[in-house]
Short mmCIF file of N, CA and C in Angstrom, two decimals:
data_model
loop_
_atom_site.label_atom_id
_atom_site.label_comp_id
_atom_site.label_asym_id
_atom_site.label_seq_id
_atom_site.Cartn_x
_atom_site.Cartn_y
_atom_site.Cartn_z
N UNK A 1 7.01 -5.77 1.88
CA UNK A 1 8.37 -5.49 1.47
C UNK A 1 8.48 -5.32 -0.04
N UNK A 2 7.62 -6.03 -0.78
CA UNK A 2 7.66 -5.91 -2.24
C UNK A 2 7.26 -4.51 -2.68
N UNK A 3 6.35 -3.89 -1.95
CA UNK A 3 5.94 -2.53 -2.29
C UNK A 3 7.13 -1.57 -2.17
N UNK A 4 7.90 -1.72 -1.10
CA UNK A 4 9.08 -0.86 -0.91
C UNK A 4 10.09 -1.10 -2.01
N UNK A 5 10.33 -2.37 -2.35
CA UNK A 5 11.29 -2.72 -3.40
C UNK A 5 10.87 -2.13 -4.72
N UNK A 6 9.58 -2.29 -5.07
CA UNK A 6 9.08 -1.76 -6.34
C UNK A 6 9.14 -0.23 -6.36
N UNK A 7 8.85 0.39 -5.23
CA UNK A 7 8.91 1.85 -5.14
C UNK A 7 10.33 2.35 -5.32
N UNK A 8 11.28 1.71 -4.65
CA UNK A 8 12.68 2.11 -4.78
C UNK A 8 13.18 1.91 -6.21
N UNK A 9 12.88 0.76 -6.80
CA UNK A 9 13.30 0.51 -8.18
C UNK A 9 12.67 1.52 -9.13
N UNK A 10 11.41 1.88 -8.88
CA UNK A 10 10.75 2.90 -9.70
C UNK A 10 11.44 4.26 -9.54
N UNK A 11 11.80 4.62 -8.31
CA UNK A 11 12.50 5.89 -8.09
C UNK A 11 13.84 5.94 -8.82
N UNK A 12 14.58 4.83 -8.76
CA UNK A 12 15.87 4.79 -9.45
C UNK A 12 15.69 4.91 -10.96
N UNK A 13 14.70 4.20 -11.49
CA UNK A 13 14.42 4.28 -12.92
C UNK A 13 13.95 5.67 -13.31
N UNK A 14 13.07 6.25 -12.51
CA UNK A 14 12.56 7.59 -12.78
C UNK A 14 13.68 8.62 -12.77
N UNK A 15 14.62 8.49 -11.84
CA UNK A 15 15.73 9.44 -11.82
C UNK A 15 16.60 9.29 -13.06
N UNK A 16 16.77 8.06 -13.56
CA UNK A 16 17.51 7.86 -14.80
C UNK A 16 16.79 8.47 -16.00
N UNK A 17 15.47 8.32 -16.03
CA UNK A 17 14.68 8.92 -17.11
C UNK A 17 14.76 10.44 -17.05
N UNK A 18 14.67 11.00 -15.84
CA UNK A 18 14.77 12.46 -15.70
C UNK A 18 16.16 12.95 -16.13
N UNK A 19 17.20 12.17 -15.85
CA UNK A 19 18.55 12.54 -16.28
C UNK A 19 18.62 12.54 -17.81
N UNK A 20 18.01 11.54 -18.44
CA UNK A 20 17.99 11.49 -19.90
C UNK A 20 17.23 12.67 -20.48
N UNK A 21 16.13 13.05 -19.83
CA UNK A 21 15.37 14.22 -20.29
C UNK A 21 16.18 15.51 -20.16
N UNK A 22 17.02 15.58 -19.13
CA UNK A 22 17.90 16.74 -18.98
C UNK A 22 18.91 16.80 -20.12
N UNK A 23 19.41 15.65 -20.55
CA UNK A 23 20.33 15.63 -21.69
C UNK A 23 19.64 16.06 -22.97
N UNK A 24 18.38 15.65 -23.14
CA UNK A 24 17.60 16.10 -24.30
C UNK A 24 17.37 17.61 -24.22
N UNK A 25 17.13 18.12 -23.00
CA UNK A 25 16.94 19.56 -22.83
C UNK A 25 18.22 20.32 -23.22
N UNK A 26 19.37 19.76 -22.89
CA UNK A 26 20.64 20.39 -23.28
C UNK A 26 20.73 20.46 -24.79
N UNK A 27 20.40 19.37 -25.47
CA UNK A 27 20.42 19.34 -26.93
C UNK A 27 19.48 20.40 -27.49
N UNK A 28 18.27 20.47 -26.95
CA UNK A 28 17.30 21.46 -27.43
C UNK A 28 17.80 22.89 -27.21
N UNK A 29 18.38 23.14 -26.05
CA UNK A 29 18.92 24.48 -25.77
C UNK A 29 20.01 24.85 -26.75
N UNK A 30 20.87 23.91 -27.06
CA UNK A 30 21.96 24.18 -28.01
C UNK A 30 21.39 24.45 -29.39
N UNK A 31 20.44 23.65 -29.83
CA UNK A 31 19.84 23.84 -31.15
C UNK A 31 19.12 25.19 -31.22
N UNK A 32 18.34 25.51 -30.20
CA UNK A 32 17.62 26.79 -30.19
C UNK A 32 18.60 27.95 -30.19
N UNK A 33 19.68 27.82 -29.44
CA UNK A 33 20.68 28.89 -29.42
C UNK A 33 21.37 29.04 -30.78
N UNK A 34 21.63 27.93 -31.45
CA UNK A 34 22.22 28.00 -32.79
C UNK A 34 21.27 28.69 -33.76
N UNK A 35 20.00 28.32 -33.72
CA UNK A 35 19.01 28.93 -34.60
C UNK A 35 18.89 30.42 -34.29
N UNK A 36 18.91 30.77 -33.02
CA UNK A 36 18.83 32.19 -32.64
C UNK A 36 20.02 32.97 -33.19
N UNK A 37 21.18 32.40 -33.13
CA UNK A 37 22.36 33.10 -33.67
C UNK A 37 22.28 33.25 -35.18
N UNK A 38 21.79 32.21 -35.88
CA UNK A 38 21.70 32.28 -37.33
C UNK A 38 20.69 33.32 -37.78
N UNK A 39 19.65 33.53 -36.97
CA UNK A 39 18.63 34.50 -37.34
C UNK A 39 18.89 35.88 -36.76
N UNK A 40 19.99 36.03 -36.04
CA UNK A 40 20.33 37.33 -35.48
C UNK A 40 19.63 37.65 -34.18
N UNK A 41 18.95 36.68 -33.60
CA UNK A 41 18.26 36.88 -32.33
C UNK A 41 19.20 36.53 -31.18
N UNK A 42 18.77 36.87 -29.98
CA UNK A 42 19.55 36.56 -28.79
C UNK A 42 18.69 35.70 -27.86
N UNK A 43 19.28 34.63 -27.36
CA UNK A 43 18.61 33.76 -26.38
C UNK A 43 19.39 33.89 -25.09
N UNK A 44 19.03 34.91 -24.27
CA UNK A 44 19.82 35.14 -23.06
C UNK A 44 19.69 34.00 -22.06
N UNK A 45 20.81 33.62 -21.50
CA UNK A 45 20.82 32.61 -20.45
C UNK A 45 20.87 31.18 -20.93
N UNK A 46 20.92 30.94 -22.24
CA UNK A 46 20.92 29.57 -22.74
C UNK A 46 22.12 28.76 -22.21
N UNK A 47 23.32 29.32 -22.21
CA UNK A 47 24.44 28.54 -21.65
C UNK A 47 24.26 28.23 -20.16
N UNK A 48 23.65 29.17 -19.44
CA UNK A 48 23.40 28.94 -18.02
C UNK A 48 22.40 27.80 -17.81
N UNK A 49 21.31 27.84 -18.60
CA UNK A 49 20.30 26.78 -18.49
C UNK A 49 20.89 25.43 -18.88
N UNK A 50 21.75 25.42 -19.90
CA UNK A 50 22.39 24.16 -20.30
C UNK A 50 23.29 23.65 -19.17
N UNK A 51 23.97 24.55 -18.49
CA UNK A 51 24.80 24.15 -17.35
C UNK A 51 23.97 23.58 -16.22
N UNK A 52 22.83 24.20 -15.94
CA UNK A 52 21.94 23.67 -14.90
C UNK A 52 21.44 22.28 -15.28
N UNK A 53 21.09 22.12 -16.56
CA UNK A 53 20.59 20.82 -17.02
C UNK A 53 21.69 19.76 -16.97
N UNK A 54 22.94 20.15 -17.24
CA UNK A 54 24.04 19.19 -17.17
C UNK A 54 24.27 18.74 -15.72
N UNK A 55 24.24 19.68 -14.80
CA UNK A 55 24.39 19.31 -13.39
C UNK A 55 23.23 18.43 -12.94
N UNK A 56 22.02 18.77 -13.37
CA UNK A 56 20.85 17.97 -13.01
C UNK A 56 20.96 16.56 -13.59
N UNK A 57 21.40 16.47 -14.84
CA UNK A 57 21.55 15.14 -15.46
C UNK A 57 22.56 14.31 -14.70
N UNK A 58 23.64 14.91 -14.28
CA UNK A 58 24.67 14.16 -13.54
C UNK A 58 24.13 13.66 -12.22
N UNK A 59 23.55 14.54 -11.42
CA UNK A 59 23.09 14.15 -10.10
C UNK A 59 21.91 13.18 -10.16
N UNK A 60 21.01 13.38 -11.12
CA UNK A 60 19.86 12.49 -11.21
C UNK A 60 20.24 11.10 -11.71
N UNK A 61 21.34 11.00 -12.43
CA UNK A 61 21.75 9.70 -12.97
C UNK A 61 22.49 8.83 -11.96
N UNK A 62 22.96 9.39 -10.86
CA UNK A 62 23.80 8.64 -9.93
C UNK A 62 23.16 7.35 -9.43
N UNK A 63 21.96 7.41 -8.90
CA UNK A 63 21.32 6.23 -8.30
C UNK A 63 21.04 5.16 -9.35
N UNK A 64 20.52 5.58 -10.49
CA UNK A 64 20.23 4.63 -11.56
C UNK A 64 21.52 3.98 -12.07
N UNK A 65 22.56 4.78 -12.22
CA UNK A 65 23.84 4.25 -12.71
C UNK A 65 24.44 3.27 -11.70
N UNK A 66 24.28 3.54 -10.42
CA UNK A 66 24.81 2.63 -9.40
C UNK A 66 24.17 1.25 -9.53
N UNK A 67 22.86 1.20 -9.62
CA UNK A 67 22.16 -0.08 -9.67
C UNK A 67 22.33 -0.81 -10.99
N UNK A 68 22.76 -0.10 -12.02
CA UNK A 68 23.00 -0.74 -13.32
C UNK A 68 24.48 -1.07 -13.52
N UNK A 69 25.29 -0.83 -12.50
CA UNK A 69 26.70 -1.18 -12.59
C UNK A 69 27.52 -0.25 -13.46
N UNK A 70 27.05 0.97 -13.68
CA UNK A 70 27.76 1.89 -14.56
C UNK A 70 28.80 2.73 -13.82
N UNK A 71 28.78 2.73 -12.50
CA UNK A 71 29.81 3.44 -11.75
C UNK A 71 31.11 2.65 -11.80
N UNK A 72 32.21 3.33 -11.70
CA UNK A 72 33.50 2.66 -11.67
C UNK A 72 33.61 1.92 -10.35
N UNK A 73 33.85 0.65 -10.45
CA UNK A 73 33.92 -0.19 -9.26
C UNK A 73 35.08 -1.15 -9.46
N UNK A 74 36.07 -1.04 -8.62
CA UNK A 74 37.24 -1.90 -8.73
C UNK A 74 36.91 -3.22 -8.06
N UNK A 75 36.71 -4.24 -8.86
CA UNK A 75 36.29 -5.53 -8.32
C UNK A 75 37.39 -6.58 -8.40
N UNK A 76 38.62 -6.20 -8.75
CA UNK A 76 39.71 -7.16 -8.82
C UNK A 76 39.92 -7.80 -7.46
N UNK A 77 39.99 -7.00 -6.42
CA UNK A 77 40.19 -7.52 -5.06
C UNK A 77 38.98 -8.34 -4.62
N UNK A 78 37.79 -7.83 -4.89
CA UNK A 78 36.58 -8.54 -4.46
C UNK A 78 36.45 -9.90 -5.13
N UNK A 79 36.89 -10.00 -6.37
CA UNK A 79 36.81 -11.29 -7.08
C UNK A 79 37.90 -12.26 -6.64
N UNK A 80 38.97 -11.74 -6.00
CA UNK A 80 40.10 -12.59 -5.63
C UNK A 80 40.00 -13.15 -4.22
N UNK A 81 39.10 -12.63 -3.40
CA UNK A 81 39.03 -13.08 -2.01
C UNK A 81 37.88 -14.08 -1.82
N UNK A 82 37.95 -14.77 -0.70
CA UNK A 82 36.91 -15.75 -0.34
C UNK A 82 35.59 -15.03 -0.04
N UNK A 83 34.49 -15.78 -0.01
CA UNK A 83 33.17 -15.15 0.18
C UNK A 83 33.02 -14.31 1.45
N UNK A 84 33.54 -14.77 2.59
CA UNK A 84 33.38 -14.00 3.83
C UNK A 84 34.13 -12.68 3.79
N UNK A 85 35.44 -12.66 3.43
CA UNK A 85 36.11 -11.35 3.32
C UNK A 85 35.48 -10.45 2.25
N UNK A 86 34.97 -11.06 1.18
CA UNK A 86 34.31 -10.28 0.13
C UNK A 86 33.08 -9.58 0.71
N UNK A 87 32.30 -10.32 1.48
CA UNK A 87 31.10 -9.73 2.07
C UNK A 87 31.47 -8.62 3.04
N UNK A 88 32.50 -8.83 3.86
CA UNK A 88 32.94 -7.80 4.80
C UNK A 88 33.45 -6.56 4.08
N UNK A 89 34.18 -6.75 2.98
CA UNK A 89 34.66 -5.61 2.19
C UNK A 89 33.49 -4.85 1.57
N UNK A 90 32.50 -5.57 1.07
CA UNK A 90 31.34 -4.90 0.48
C UNK A 90 30.55 -4.14 1.54
N UNK A 91 30.41 -4.71 2.72
CA UNK A 91 29.73 -4.01 3.82
C UNK A 91 30.49 -2.74 4.16
N UNK A 92 31.81 -2.84 4.25
CA UNK A 92 32.63 -1.67 4.57
C UNK A 92 32.49 -0.60 3.49
N UNK A 93 32.58 -1.02 2.22
CA UNK A 93 32.49 -0.07 1.10
C UNK A 93 31.13 0.62 1.04
N UNK A 94 30.06 -0.17 1.15
CA UNK A 94 28.72 0.42 1.09
C UNK A 94 28.45 1.30 2.30
N UNK A 95 28.95 0.91 3.47
CA UNK A 95 28.76 1.73 4.66
C UNK A 95 29.46 3.07 4.51
N UNK A 96 30.71 3.04 4.06
CA UNK A 96 31.47 4.28 3.88
C UNK A 96 30.84 5.16 2.79
N UNK A 97 30.49 4.55 1.67
CA UNK A 97 29.89 5.31 0.57
C UNK A 97 28.54 5.91 0.97
N UNK A 98 27.72 5.13 1.68
CA UNK A 98 26.42 5.64 2.11
C UNK A 98 26.59 6.78 3.11
N UNK A 99 27.54 6.64 4.04
CA UNK A 99 27.78 7.71 5.02
C UNK A 99 28.22 8.99 4.32
N UNK A 100 29.11 8.87 3.35
CA UNK A 100 29.58 10.05 2.62
C UNK A 100 28.43 10.67 1.82
N UNK A 101 27.61 9.84 1.19
CA UNK A 101 26.49 10.36 0.39
C UNK A 101 25.46 11.05 1.28
N UNK A 102 25.15 10.48 2.46
CA UNK A 102 24.21 11.14 3.38
C UNK A 102 24.80 12.44 3.91
N UNK A 103 26.09 12.44 4.19
CA UNK A 103 26.78 13.65 4.66
C UNK A 103 26.69 14.74 3.60
N UNK A 104 26.98 14.37 2.35
CA UNK A 104 26.88 15.32 1.25
C UNK A 104 25.47 15.87 1.12
N UNK A 105 24.48 14.99 1.18
CA UNK A 105 23.09 15.40 1.00
C UNK A 105 22.65 16.34 2.12
N UNK A 106 23.08 16.06 3.33
CA UNK A 106 22.74 16.91 4.46
C UNK A 106 23.27 18.33 4.24
N UNK A 107 24.54 18.44 3.89
CA UNK A 107 25.11 19.76 3.71
C UNK A 107 24.66 20.42 2.42
N UNK A 108 24.32 19.64 1.41
CA UNK A 108 23.75 20.21 0.18
C UNK A 108 22.38 20.81 0.49
N UNK A 109 21.62 20.14 1.36
CA UNK A 109 20.33 20.69 1.76
C UNK A 109 20.50 22.07 2.40
N UNK A 110 21.44 22.17 3.31
CA UNK A 110 21.65 23.47 3.97
C UNK A 110 22.18 24.52 3.00
N UNK A 111 22.97 24.10 2.03
CA UNK A 111 23.45 25.00 0.99
C UNK A 111 22.27 25.58 0.21
N UNK A 112 21.34 24.71 -0.16
CA UNK A 112 20.15 25.15 -0.89
C UNK A 112 19.26 26.01 0.01
N UNK A 113 19.13 25.62 1.26
CA UNK A 113 18.30 26.38 2.19
C UNK A 113 18.80 27.82 2.30
N UNK A 114 20.10 28.01 2.46
CA UNK A 114 20.63 29.36 2.61
C UNK A 114 20.56 30.14 1.31
N UNK A 115 20.66 29.46 0.17
CA UNK A 115 20.46 30.15 -1.11
C UNK A 115 19.03 30.65 -1.21
N UNK A 116 18.09 29.84 -0.74
CA UNK A 116 16.69 30.25 -0.74
C UNK A 116 16.46 31.38 0.26
N UNK A 117 17.03 31.23 1.45
CA UNK A 117 16.83 32.21 2.52
C UNK A 117 17.35 33.60 2.13
N UNK A 118 18.52 33.62 1.46
CA UNK A 118 19.10 34.91 1.06
C UNK A 118 18.65 35.37 -0.32
N UNK A 119 17.75 34.60 -0.93
CA UNK A 119 17.22 34.95 -2.25
C UNK A 119 18.34 35.14 -3.27
N UNK A 120 19.28 34.21 -3.26
CA UNK A 120 20.45 34.30 -4.14
C UNK A 120 20.04 34.07 -5.59
N UNK A 121 20.53 34.92 -6.48
CA UNK A 121 20.26 34.76 -7.91
C UNK A 121 21.58 34.57 -8.65
N UNK A 122 21.49 33.95 -9.82
CA UNK A 122 22.70 33.71 -10.61
C UNK A 122 23.25 35.02 -11.14
N UNK A 123 24.51 35.00 -11.48
CA UNK A 123 25.15 36.21 -11.98
C UNK A 123 25.10 36.33 -13.49
N UNK A 124 24.52 35.33 -14.14
CA UNK A 124 24.41 35.34 -15.59
C UNK A 124 23.24 36.16 -16.06
N UNK A 125 22.98 36.10 -17.37
CA UNK A 125 21.88 36.85 -17.97
C UNK A 125 20.51 36.31 -17.56
N UNK A 126 20.48 35.08 -17.09
CA UNK A 126 19.20 34.46 -16.78
C UNK A 126 18.61 34.92 -15.45
N UNK A 127 19.44 35.35 -14.50
CA UNK A 127 19.01 35.81 -13.17
C UNK A 127 18.05 34.81 -12.51
N UNK A 128 18.44 33.54 -12.53
CA UNK A 128 17.64 32.47 -11.93
C UNK A 128 17.86 32.44 -10.43
N UNK A 129 16.79 32.16 -9.69
CA UNK A 129 16.94 31.92 -8.26
C UNK A 129 17.75 30.64 -8.10
N UNK A 130 18.89 30.72 -7.43
CA UNK A 130 19.83 29.61 -7.40
C UNK A 130 19.33 28.38 -6.66
N UNK A 131 18.40 28.54 -5.75
CA UNK A 131 17.93 27.37 -5.02
C UNK A 131 17.18 26.41 -5.94
N UNK A 132 16.66 26.88 -7.04
CA UNK A 132 15.91 26.01 -7.95
C UNK A 132 16.82 24.99 -8.62
N UNK A 133 17.89 25.40 -9.34
CA UNK A 133 18.75 24.36 -9.91
C UNK A 133 19.56 23.60 -8.85
N UNK A 134 19.85 24.24 -7.72
CA UNK A 134 20.60 23.57 -6.67
C UNK A 134 19.79 22.47 -6.00
N UNK A 135 18.47 22.58 -6.02
CA UNK A 135 17.62 21.57 -5.39
C UNK A 135 17.79 20.20 -6.02
N UNK A 136 18.11 20.17 -7.30
CA UNK A 136 18.31 18.89 -7.98
C UNK A 136 19.53 18.18 -7.40
N UNK A 137 20.51 18.94 -6.94
CA UNK A 137 21.69 18.36 -6.30
C UNK A 137 21.28 17.60 -5.04
N UNK A 138 20.40 18.17 -4.27
CA UNK A 138 19.92 17.52 -3.05
C UNK A 138 19.12 16.27 -3.40
N UNK A 139 18.25 16.38 -4.39
CA UNK A 139 17.44 15.24 -4.81
C UNK A 139 18.32 14.10 -5.31
N UNK A 140 19.25 14.40 -6.21
CA UNK A 140 20.13 13.37 -6.74
C UNK A 140 21.05 12.77 -5.69
N UNK A 141 21.59 13.62 -4.82
CA UNK A 141 22.44 13.12 -3.73
C UNK A 141 21.65 12.24 -2.77
N UNK A 142 20.42 12.64 -2.48
CA UNK A 142 19.58 11.84 -1.60
C UNK A 142 19.23 10.50 -2.22
N UNK A 143 18.95 10.49 -3.52
CA UNK A 143 18.66 9.22 -4.19
C UNK A 143 19.88 8.31 -4.22
N UNK A 144 21.07 8.89 -4.44
CA UNK A 144 22.30 8.08 -4.40
C UNK A 144 22.51 7.52 -3.00
N UNK A 145 22.33 8.35 -1.98
CA UNK A 145 22.49 7.88 -0.60
C UNK A 145 21.48 6.77 -0.30
N UNK A 146 20.26 6.93 -0.77
CA UNK A 146 19.24 5.91 -0.58
C UNK A 146 19.62 4.61 -1.29
N UNK A 147 20.12 4.71 -2.52
CA UNK A 147 20.52 3.53 -3.28
C UNK A 147 21.69 2.81 -2.61
N UNK A 148 22.65 3.58 -2.09
CA UNK A 148 23.78 2.96 -1.40
C UNK A 148 23.32 2.28 -0.11
N UNK A 149 22.43 2.93 0.61
CA UNK A 149 21.88 2.33 1.83
C UNK A 149 21.06 1.10 1.50
N UNK A 150 20.30 1.15 0.43
CA UNK A 150 19.53 0.01 -0.03
C UNK A 150 20.45 -1.18 -0.32
N UNK A 151 21.54 -0.93 -1.03
CA UNK A 151 22.49 -2.00 -1.33
C UNK A 151 23.18 -2.51 -0.07
N UNK A 152 23.48 -1.62 0.86
CA UNK A 152 24.09 -2.03 2.12
C UNK A 152 23.16 -2.96 2.89
N UNK A 153 21.91 -2.59 3.00
CA UNK A 153 20.93 -3.44 3.70
C UNK A 153 20.79 -4.78 3.00
N UNK A 154 20.81 -4.75 1.68
CA UNK A 154 20.70 -6.00 0.92
C UNK A 154 21.91 -6.89 1.17
N UNK A 155 23.12 -6.30 1.24
CA UNK A 155 24.32 -7.09 1.54
C UNK A 155 24.23 -7.66 2.96
N UNK A 156 23.77 -6.85 3.90
CA UNK A 156 23.66 -7.32 5.28
C UNK A 156 22.65 -8.46 5.43
N UNK A 157 21.52 -8.35 4.73
CA UNK A 157 20.46 -9.35 4.90
C UNK A 157 20.61 -10.57 3.99
N UNK A 158 21.03 -10.33 2.76
CA UNK A 158 21.06 -11.43 1.79
C UNK A 158 22.47 -11.87 1.41
N UNK A 159 23.49 -11.09 1.77
CA UNK A 159 24.86 -11.49 1.48
C UNK A 159 25.42 -10.99 0.17
N UNK A 160 24.60 -10.32 -0.65
CA UNK A 160 25.09 -9.80 -1.93
C UNK A 160 24.37 -8.50 -2.24
N UNK A 161 25.00 -7.67 -3.06
CA UNK A 161 24.41 -6.37 -3.44
C UNK A 161 23.42 -6.56 -4.57
N UNK A 162 22.77 -5.47 -4.95
CA UNK A 162 21.77 -5.50 -6.01
C UNK A 162 22.29 -4.92 -7.31
N UNK A 163 23.58 -4.65 -7.42
CA UNK A 163 24.15 -4.05 -8.62
C UNK A 163 24.19 -5.12 -9.72
N UNK A 164 23.53 -4.82 -10.83
CA UNK A 164 23.48 -5.74 -11.96
C UNK A 164 24.06 -5.04 -13.17
N UNK A 165 25.07 -5.64 -13.75
CA UNK A 165 25.68 -5.05 -14.94
C UNK A 165 24.86 -5.40 -16.16
N UNK A 166 24.66 -4.41 -17.03
CA UNK A 166 23.97 -4.67 -18.28
C UNK A 166 24.84 -5.55 -19.17
N UNK A 167 24.21 -6.41 -19.95
CA UNK A 167 24.99 -7.31 -20.82
C UNK A 167 25.77 -6.54 -21.87
N UNK A 168 25.28 -5.37 -22.27
CA UNK A 168 26.01 -4.56 -23.25
C UNK A 168 27.32 -4.07 -22.62
N UNK A 169 27.28 -3.66 -21.36
CA UNK A 169 28.50 -3.20 -20.69
C UNK A 169 29.53 -4.33 -20.58
N UNK A 170 29.07 -5.55 -20.39
CA UNK A 170 29.99 -6.67 -20.22
C UNK A 170 30.59 -7.11 -21.54
N UNK A 171 30.03 -6.69 -22.65
CA UNK A 171 30.50 -7.14 -23.96
C UNK A 171 31.71 -6.35 -24.46
N UNK A 172 32.19 -5.40 -23.71
CA UNK A 172 33.29 -4.57 -24.16
C UNK A 172 34.64 -5.06 -23.65
N UNK A 173 34.77 -6.31 -23.34
CA UNK A 173 36.04 -6.89 -22.97
C UNK A 173 36.51 -6.56 -21.57
N UNK A 174 35.58 -6.32 -20.65
CA UNK A 174 35.98 -5.98 -19.28
C UNK A 174 36.34 -7.21 -18.51
#
């Protein structure tokens, strides 16, 4: 079981690192585009690539953000109720969230599949095959669904979730 736990934690961390790399790629694209404009050159498709990287950063960050407590989570009610109703509410919330995330991932997969099947390309200057940037949506959605399911199983077996807030986040008067 420790191997599975370490693998899942590594996947969540890796997705967070990949999201950070996408943000760095956005910065690099913007800088290169600025330099190209100053020198009179053209960098076709730079805004499109930056948009793809922004979407990738968002989707890849979901699972890591969930486990680090960075998602918006209304805990006023959960903190006000007794332990048994709190556990039942958390089971209900994680079950609903995991079901929605798996549903999204399933249909995102088919969205990407049909983009690949029809050889859909972007309408911008980059003419990118759309299934390539769309695949990150499936990966990120799947990792979020996996993280939600992981937390649900943890609540069912151990009575509490695995979401841990960073001490820096707690220092802002929340």
